[in-house]
CSV table of C-alpha atoms in Angstrom, one decimal:
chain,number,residue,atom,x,y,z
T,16,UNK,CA,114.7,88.7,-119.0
T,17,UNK,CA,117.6,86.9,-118.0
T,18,UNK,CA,115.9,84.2,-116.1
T,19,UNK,CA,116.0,80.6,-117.6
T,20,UNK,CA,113.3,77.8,-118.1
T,21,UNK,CA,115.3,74.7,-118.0
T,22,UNK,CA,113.7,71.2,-118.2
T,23,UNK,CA,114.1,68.9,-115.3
T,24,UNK,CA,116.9,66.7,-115.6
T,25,UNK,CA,116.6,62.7,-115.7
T,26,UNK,CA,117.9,61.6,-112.2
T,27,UNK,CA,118.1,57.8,-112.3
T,28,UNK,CA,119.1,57.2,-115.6
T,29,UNK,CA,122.3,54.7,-115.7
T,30,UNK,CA,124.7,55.7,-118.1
T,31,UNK,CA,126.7,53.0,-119.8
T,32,UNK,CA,130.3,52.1,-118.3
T,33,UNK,CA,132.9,50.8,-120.3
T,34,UNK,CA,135.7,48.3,-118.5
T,35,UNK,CA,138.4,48.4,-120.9
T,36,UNK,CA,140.2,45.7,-119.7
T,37,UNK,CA,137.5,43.9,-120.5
T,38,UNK,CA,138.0,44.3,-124.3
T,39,UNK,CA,141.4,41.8,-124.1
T,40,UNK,CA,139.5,38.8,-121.7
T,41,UNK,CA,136.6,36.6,-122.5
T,42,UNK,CA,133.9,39.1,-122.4
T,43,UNK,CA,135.4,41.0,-125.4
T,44,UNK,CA,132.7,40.5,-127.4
T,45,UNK,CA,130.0,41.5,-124.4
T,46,UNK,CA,131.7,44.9,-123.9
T,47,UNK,CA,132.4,45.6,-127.6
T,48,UNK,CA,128.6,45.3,-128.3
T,49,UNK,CA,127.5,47.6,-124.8
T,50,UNK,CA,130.3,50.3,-126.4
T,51,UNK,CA,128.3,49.8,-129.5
T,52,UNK,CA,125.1,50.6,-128.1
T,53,UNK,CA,126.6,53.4,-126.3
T,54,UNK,CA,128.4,55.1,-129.0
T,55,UNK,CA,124.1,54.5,-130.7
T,56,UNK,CA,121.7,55.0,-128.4
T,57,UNK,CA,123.5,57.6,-126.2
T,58,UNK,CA,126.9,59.1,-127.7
T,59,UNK,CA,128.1,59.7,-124.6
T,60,UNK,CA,129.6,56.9,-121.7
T,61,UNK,CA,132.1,56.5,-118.5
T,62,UNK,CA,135.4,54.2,-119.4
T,63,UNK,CA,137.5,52.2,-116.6
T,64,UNK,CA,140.4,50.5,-116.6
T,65,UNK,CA,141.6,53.1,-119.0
T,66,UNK,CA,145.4,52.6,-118.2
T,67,UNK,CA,145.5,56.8,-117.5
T,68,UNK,CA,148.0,57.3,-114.4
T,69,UNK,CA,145.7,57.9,-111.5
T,70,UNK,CA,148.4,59.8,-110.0
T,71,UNK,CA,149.0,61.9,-112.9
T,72,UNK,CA,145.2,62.8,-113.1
T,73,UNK,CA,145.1,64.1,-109.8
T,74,UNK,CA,148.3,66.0,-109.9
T,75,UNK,CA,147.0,67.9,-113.1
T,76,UNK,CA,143.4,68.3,-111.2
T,77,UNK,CA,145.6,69.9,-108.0
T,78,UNK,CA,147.7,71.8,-110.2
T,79,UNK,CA,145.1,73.4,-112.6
T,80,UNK,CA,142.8,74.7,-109.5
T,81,UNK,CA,146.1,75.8,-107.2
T,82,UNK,CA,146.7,78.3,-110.8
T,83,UNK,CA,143.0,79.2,-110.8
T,84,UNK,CA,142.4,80.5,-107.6
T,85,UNK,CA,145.9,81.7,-107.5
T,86,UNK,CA,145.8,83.9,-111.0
T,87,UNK,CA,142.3,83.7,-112.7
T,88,UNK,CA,139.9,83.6,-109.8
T,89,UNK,CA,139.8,87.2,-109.0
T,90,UNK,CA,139.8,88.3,-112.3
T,91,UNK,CA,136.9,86.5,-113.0
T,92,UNK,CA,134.6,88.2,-110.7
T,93,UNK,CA,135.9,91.3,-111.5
T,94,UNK,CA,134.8,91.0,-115.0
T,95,UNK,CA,132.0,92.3,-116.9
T,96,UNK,CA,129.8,89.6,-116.9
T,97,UNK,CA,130.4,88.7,-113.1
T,98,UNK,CA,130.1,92.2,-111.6
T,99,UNK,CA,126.8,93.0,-114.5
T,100,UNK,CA,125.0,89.6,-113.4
T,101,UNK,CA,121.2,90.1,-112.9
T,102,UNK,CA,117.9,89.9,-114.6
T,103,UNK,CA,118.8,91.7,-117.6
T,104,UNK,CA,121.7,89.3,-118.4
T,105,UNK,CA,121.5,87.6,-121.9
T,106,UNK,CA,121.8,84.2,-120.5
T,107,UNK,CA,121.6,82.9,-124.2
T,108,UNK,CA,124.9,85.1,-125.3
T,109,UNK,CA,127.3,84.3,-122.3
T,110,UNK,CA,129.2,81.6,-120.9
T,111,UNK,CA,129.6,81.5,-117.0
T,112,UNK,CA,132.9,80.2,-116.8
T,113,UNK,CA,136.9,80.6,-116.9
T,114,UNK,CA,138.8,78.6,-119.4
T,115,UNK,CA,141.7,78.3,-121.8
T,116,UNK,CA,142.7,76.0,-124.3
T,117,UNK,CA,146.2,74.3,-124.7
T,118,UNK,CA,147.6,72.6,-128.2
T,119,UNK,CA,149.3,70.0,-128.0
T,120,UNK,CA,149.1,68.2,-131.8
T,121,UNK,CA,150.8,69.4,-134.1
T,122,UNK,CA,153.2,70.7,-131.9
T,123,UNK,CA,153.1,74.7,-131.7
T,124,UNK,CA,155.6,77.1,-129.8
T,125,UNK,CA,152.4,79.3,-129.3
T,126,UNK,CA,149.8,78.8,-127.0
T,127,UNK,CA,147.5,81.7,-128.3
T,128,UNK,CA,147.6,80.7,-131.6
T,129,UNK,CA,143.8,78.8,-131.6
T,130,UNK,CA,141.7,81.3,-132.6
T,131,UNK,CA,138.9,82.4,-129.8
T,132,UNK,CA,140.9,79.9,-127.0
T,133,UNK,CA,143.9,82.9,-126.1
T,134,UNK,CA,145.4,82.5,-122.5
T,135,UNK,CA,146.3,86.1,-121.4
T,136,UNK,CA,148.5,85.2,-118.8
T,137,UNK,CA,151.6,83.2,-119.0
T,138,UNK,CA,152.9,82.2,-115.1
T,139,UNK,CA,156.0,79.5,-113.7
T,140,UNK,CA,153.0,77.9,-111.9
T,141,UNK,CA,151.4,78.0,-115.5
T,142,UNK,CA,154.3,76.9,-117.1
T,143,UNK,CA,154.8,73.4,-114.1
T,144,UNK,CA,151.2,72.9,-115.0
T,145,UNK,CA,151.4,72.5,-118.8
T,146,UNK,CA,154.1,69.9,-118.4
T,147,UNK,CA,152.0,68.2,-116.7
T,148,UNK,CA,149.3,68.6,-118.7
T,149,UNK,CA,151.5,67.1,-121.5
T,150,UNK,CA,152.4,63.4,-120.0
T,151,UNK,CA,148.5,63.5,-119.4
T,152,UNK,CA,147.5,64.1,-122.8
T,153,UNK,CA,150.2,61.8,-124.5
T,154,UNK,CA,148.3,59.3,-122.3
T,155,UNK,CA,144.8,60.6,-123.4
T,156,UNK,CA,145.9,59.9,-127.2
T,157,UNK,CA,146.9,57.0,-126.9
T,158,UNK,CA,142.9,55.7,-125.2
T,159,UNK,CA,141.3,58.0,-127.8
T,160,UNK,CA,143.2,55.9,-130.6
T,161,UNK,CA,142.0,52.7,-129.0
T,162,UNK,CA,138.3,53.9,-128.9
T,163,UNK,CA,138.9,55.1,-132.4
T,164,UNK,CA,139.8,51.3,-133.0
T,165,UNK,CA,137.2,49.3,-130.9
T,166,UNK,CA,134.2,51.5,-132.4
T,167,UNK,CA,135.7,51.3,-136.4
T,168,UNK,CA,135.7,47.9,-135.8
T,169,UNK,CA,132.0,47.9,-134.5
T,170,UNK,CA,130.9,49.8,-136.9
T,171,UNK,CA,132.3,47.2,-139.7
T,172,UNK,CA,135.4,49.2,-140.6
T,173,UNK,CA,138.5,48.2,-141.0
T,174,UNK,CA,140.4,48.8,-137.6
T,175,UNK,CA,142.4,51.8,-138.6
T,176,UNK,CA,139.4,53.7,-140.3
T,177,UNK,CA,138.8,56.5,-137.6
T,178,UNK,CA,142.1,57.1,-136.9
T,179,UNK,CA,143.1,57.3,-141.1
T,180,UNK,CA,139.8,59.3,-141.7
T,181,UNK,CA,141.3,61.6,-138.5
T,182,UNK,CA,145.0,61.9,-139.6
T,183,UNK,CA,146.9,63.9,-138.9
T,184,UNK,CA,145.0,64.5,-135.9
T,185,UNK,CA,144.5,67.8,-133.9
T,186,UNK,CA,144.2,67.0,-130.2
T,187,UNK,CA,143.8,70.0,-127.6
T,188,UNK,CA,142.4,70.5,-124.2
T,189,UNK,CA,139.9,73.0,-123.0
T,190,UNK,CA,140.7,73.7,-119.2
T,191,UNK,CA,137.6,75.4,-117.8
T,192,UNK,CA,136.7,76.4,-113.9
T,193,UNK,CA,132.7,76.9,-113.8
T,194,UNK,CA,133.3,79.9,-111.0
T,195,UNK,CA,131.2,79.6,-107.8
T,196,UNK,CA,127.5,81.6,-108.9
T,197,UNK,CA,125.6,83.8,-106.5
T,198,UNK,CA,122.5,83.7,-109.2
T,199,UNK,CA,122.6,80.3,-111.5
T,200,UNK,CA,119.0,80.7,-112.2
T,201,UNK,CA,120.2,84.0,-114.7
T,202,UNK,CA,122.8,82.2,-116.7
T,203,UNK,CA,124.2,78.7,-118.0
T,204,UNK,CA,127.7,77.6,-116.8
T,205,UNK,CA,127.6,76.4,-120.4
T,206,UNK,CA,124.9,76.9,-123.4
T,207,UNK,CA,124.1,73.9,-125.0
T,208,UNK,CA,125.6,72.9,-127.8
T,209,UNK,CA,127.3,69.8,-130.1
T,210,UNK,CA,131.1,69.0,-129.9
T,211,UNK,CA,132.5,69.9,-133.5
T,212,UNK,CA,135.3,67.3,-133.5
T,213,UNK,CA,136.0,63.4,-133.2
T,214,UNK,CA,136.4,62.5,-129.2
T,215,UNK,CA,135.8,64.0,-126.3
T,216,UNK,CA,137.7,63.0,-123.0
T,217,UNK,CA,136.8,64.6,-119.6
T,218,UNK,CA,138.7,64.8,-116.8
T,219,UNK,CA,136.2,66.8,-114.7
T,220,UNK,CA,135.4,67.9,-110.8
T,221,UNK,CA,134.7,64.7,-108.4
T,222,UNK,CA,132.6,67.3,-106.5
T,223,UNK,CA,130.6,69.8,-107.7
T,224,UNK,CA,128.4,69.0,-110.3
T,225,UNK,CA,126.1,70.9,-113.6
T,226,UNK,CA,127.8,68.8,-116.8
T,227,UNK,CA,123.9,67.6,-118.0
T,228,UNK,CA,123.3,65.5,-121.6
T,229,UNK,CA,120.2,65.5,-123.3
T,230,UNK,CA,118.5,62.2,-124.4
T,231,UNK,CA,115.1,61.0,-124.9
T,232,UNK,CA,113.4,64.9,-124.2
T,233,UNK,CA,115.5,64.7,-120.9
T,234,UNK,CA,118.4,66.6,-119.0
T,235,UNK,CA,120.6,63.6,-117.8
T,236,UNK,CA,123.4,64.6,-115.0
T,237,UNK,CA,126.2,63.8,-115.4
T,238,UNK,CA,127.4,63.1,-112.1
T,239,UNK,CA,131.3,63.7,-110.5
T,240,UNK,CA,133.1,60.8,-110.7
T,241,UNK,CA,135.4,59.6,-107.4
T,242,UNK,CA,137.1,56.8,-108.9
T,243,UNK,CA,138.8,58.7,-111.8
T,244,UNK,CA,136.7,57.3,-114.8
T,245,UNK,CA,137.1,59.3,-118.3
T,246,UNK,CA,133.6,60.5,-119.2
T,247,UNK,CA,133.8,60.1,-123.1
T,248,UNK,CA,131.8,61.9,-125.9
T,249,UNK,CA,131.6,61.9,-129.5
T,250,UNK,CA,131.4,64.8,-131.6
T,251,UNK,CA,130.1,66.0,-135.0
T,252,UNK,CA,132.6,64.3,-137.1
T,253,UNK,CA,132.1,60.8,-135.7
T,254,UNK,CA,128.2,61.0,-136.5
T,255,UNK,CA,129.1,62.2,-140.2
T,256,UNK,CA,131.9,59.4,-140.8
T,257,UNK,CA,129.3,56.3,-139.6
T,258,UNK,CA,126.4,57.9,-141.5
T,259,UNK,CA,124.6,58.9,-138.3
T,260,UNK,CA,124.6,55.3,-136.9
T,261,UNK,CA,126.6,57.1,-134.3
T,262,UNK,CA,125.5,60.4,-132.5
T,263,UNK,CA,126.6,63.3,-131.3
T,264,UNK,CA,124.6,64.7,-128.2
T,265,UNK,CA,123.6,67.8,-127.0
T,266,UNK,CA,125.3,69.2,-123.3
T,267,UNK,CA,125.5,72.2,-121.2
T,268,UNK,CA,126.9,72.9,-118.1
T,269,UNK,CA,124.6,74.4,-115.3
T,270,UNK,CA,126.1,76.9,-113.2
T,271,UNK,CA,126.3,76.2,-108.9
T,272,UNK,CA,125.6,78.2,-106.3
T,273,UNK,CA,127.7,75.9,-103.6
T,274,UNK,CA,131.1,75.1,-105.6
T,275,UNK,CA,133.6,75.9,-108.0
T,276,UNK,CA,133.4,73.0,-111.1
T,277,UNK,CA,136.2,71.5,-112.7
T,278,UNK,CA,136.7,70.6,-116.7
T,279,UNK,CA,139.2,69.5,-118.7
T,280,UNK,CA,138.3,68.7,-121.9
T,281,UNK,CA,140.6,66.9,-124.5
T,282,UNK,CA,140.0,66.6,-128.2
T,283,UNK,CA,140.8,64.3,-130.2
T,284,UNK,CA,140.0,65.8,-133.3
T,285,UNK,CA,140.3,65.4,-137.5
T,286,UNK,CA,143.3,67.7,-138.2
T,287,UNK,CA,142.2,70.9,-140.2
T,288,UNK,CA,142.9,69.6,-143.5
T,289,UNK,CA,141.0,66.1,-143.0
T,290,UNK,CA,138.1,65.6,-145.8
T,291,UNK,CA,135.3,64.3,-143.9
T,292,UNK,CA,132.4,62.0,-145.1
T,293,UNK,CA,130.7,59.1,-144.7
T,294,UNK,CA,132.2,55.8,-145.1
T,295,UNK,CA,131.1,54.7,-148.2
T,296,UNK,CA,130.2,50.9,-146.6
T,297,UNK,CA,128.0,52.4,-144.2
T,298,UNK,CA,126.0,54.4,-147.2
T,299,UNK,CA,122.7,53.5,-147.8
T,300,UNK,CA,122.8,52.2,-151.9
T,301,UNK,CA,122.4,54.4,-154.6
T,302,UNK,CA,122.6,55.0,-157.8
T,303,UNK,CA,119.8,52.0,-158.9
T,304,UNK,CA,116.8,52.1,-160.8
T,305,UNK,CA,113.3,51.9,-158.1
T,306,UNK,CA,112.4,48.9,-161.0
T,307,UNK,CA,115.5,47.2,-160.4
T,308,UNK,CA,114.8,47.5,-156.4
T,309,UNK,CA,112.0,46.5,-156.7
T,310,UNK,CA,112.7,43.2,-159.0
T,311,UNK,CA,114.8,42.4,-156.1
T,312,UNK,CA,112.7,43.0,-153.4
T,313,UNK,CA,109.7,40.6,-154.6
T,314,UNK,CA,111.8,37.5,-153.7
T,315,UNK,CA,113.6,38.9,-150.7
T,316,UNK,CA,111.2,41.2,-148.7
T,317,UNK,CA,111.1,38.9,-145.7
T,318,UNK,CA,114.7,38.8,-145.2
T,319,UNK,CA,117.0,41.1,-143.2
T,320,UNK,CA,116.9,44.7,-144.1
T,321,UNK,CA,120.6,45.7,-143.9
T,322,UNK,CA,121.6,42.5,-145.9
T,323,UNK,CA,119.5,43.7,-148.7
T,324,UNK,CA,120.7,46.8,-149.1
T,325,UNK,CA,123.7,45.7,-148.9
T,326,UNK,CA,123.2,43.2,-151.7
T,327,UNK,CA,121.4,45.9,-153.8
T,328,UNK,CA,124.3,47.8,-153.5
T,329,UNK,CA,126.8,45.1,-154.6
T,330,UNK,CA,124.2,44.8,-157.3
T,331,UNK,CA,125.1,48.4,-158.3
T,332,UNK,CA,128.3,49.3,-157.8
């Protein structure tokens, strides 16, 4: 069958909202440590005060649902999976949605040449859009370098650690309409899944919602946002480079029967050839004999945890 079971999701759950400006006034140290326990206990939070052109990030939101229901919306429901849509669909093998992916680091003269992401049309109203798309995304970089900062440095890194451990980076964007759906109980506007990369940026729909995170055994909505707040992410890569202190949570998109739902989805992502690994001063130490721990801990088992590891492991380097 291809009807789903979903979980209810967590309605009243406040998801953590990071003021940027904040970061350069007196209550620096107050917003570094609730990014801290965002980037912890959630992996997923709202920014403000981003410094993104609000004018900018409605013009792409205009511009990339004028070139959807101009060019992709038809084609959509005349595909396959639109016109097949019933019982027998296999929900867990299909996306319902329409979406493309633009590069835009390192700079490439082709936009089909991200393997599974291939845009099939190429239109002036395409064209005006990617422009800008571009002054957007140079913005974007420049507030997913920051948070690369701010959280290296709460992690007890040195400031440029995330953005080293990145470099070069790849940064693309995933533009995706969730189409209007007659039946959402068959299919998922999105399975759930991990993001693979670094940081996740989302411009999305300040109407229709179905973007849904999962934390403690709960579905938490994620719901539009008016006042043109990023909704941030992290992905795969950041929970492997802070030793897991930092997570990377699982989201899916619900599909609507009442609207059409806006994404766009920038990466900011390691670059192909980037070796990833913990950061050595976030391991746990290694390489001692259980004796020699042990020797140690008899005089210091009442003291802080984390300090004595970290004096066992400047014991044993």
């Amino acid at each position: 069958m291809g009807c789903l079971s979903n979980e209810p999701a967590l309605e009243d759950m406040a998801i953590p909202v990071i003021n940027l400006r904040e970061l350069d006034g007196e209550r620096r140290t107050e917003t570094m440590s609730l990014l801290h326990e965002a980037c912890e206990k959630w992996g997923f939070f709202w920014v403000e005060n981003h410094g993104i052109n609000k004018a900018l990030m409605e013009k792409v939101k205009r511009l990339v649902n004028s070139h959807y229901e101009e060019f992709l919306k038809q084609s959509f429901y005349e595909s396959e999976l639109a016109k097949e849509l019933g019982p027998l669909t296999k929900a867990s093998e299909v996306d319902w949605q329409s979406t493309y992916f633009i590069r835009h680091q390192p700079e490439s003269n082709d936009v089909n040449d991200v393997p599974g992401h291939e845009i099939e049309f190429w239109t002036p109203s395409f064209d005006y859009c990617s422009k800008a798309m571009e002054g957007y995304i140079r913005q974007l970089i420049e507030l997913a370098e920051r948070l690369a900062e701010v959280m290296s440095e709460n992690l007890g890194l040195e400031k440029c650690y995330l953005k080293k451990a990145f470099s070069p980076p790849f940064v693309g964007a995933e533009v995706a309409k969730y189409p209007q759906c007659p039946h959402p109980e068959l299919v998922m506007g999105l399975r759930a899944r991990t993001d693979a990369g670094g940081i996740s940026l989302l411009l999305q729909d300040d109407m229709v919602p179905g973007l849904e995170f999962f934390k403690d055994g709960k579905w938490v909505p994620i719901t539009p946002a008016k006042d043109n707040r990023i909704f941030v992410n992290l992905g795969d890569q950041v929970e492997v480079i802070s030793n897991g202190l930092y997570k990377s949570i699982l989201h899916r998109v619900v599909a609507d029967k009442d609207g059409s739902r806006l994404s766009i989805a920038t990466f900011y992502n390691p670059g192909a050839n980037a070796i990833i690994s913990p950061a050595p001063k976030l391991l746990y130490p290694g390489g001692y004999r259980f004796k020699d721990y042990l020797d140690y801990y008899t005089g210091a088992k009442f003291s802080d945890k984390g300090a004595r590891f970290q004096t066992i492991k400047d014991m044993f380097k």
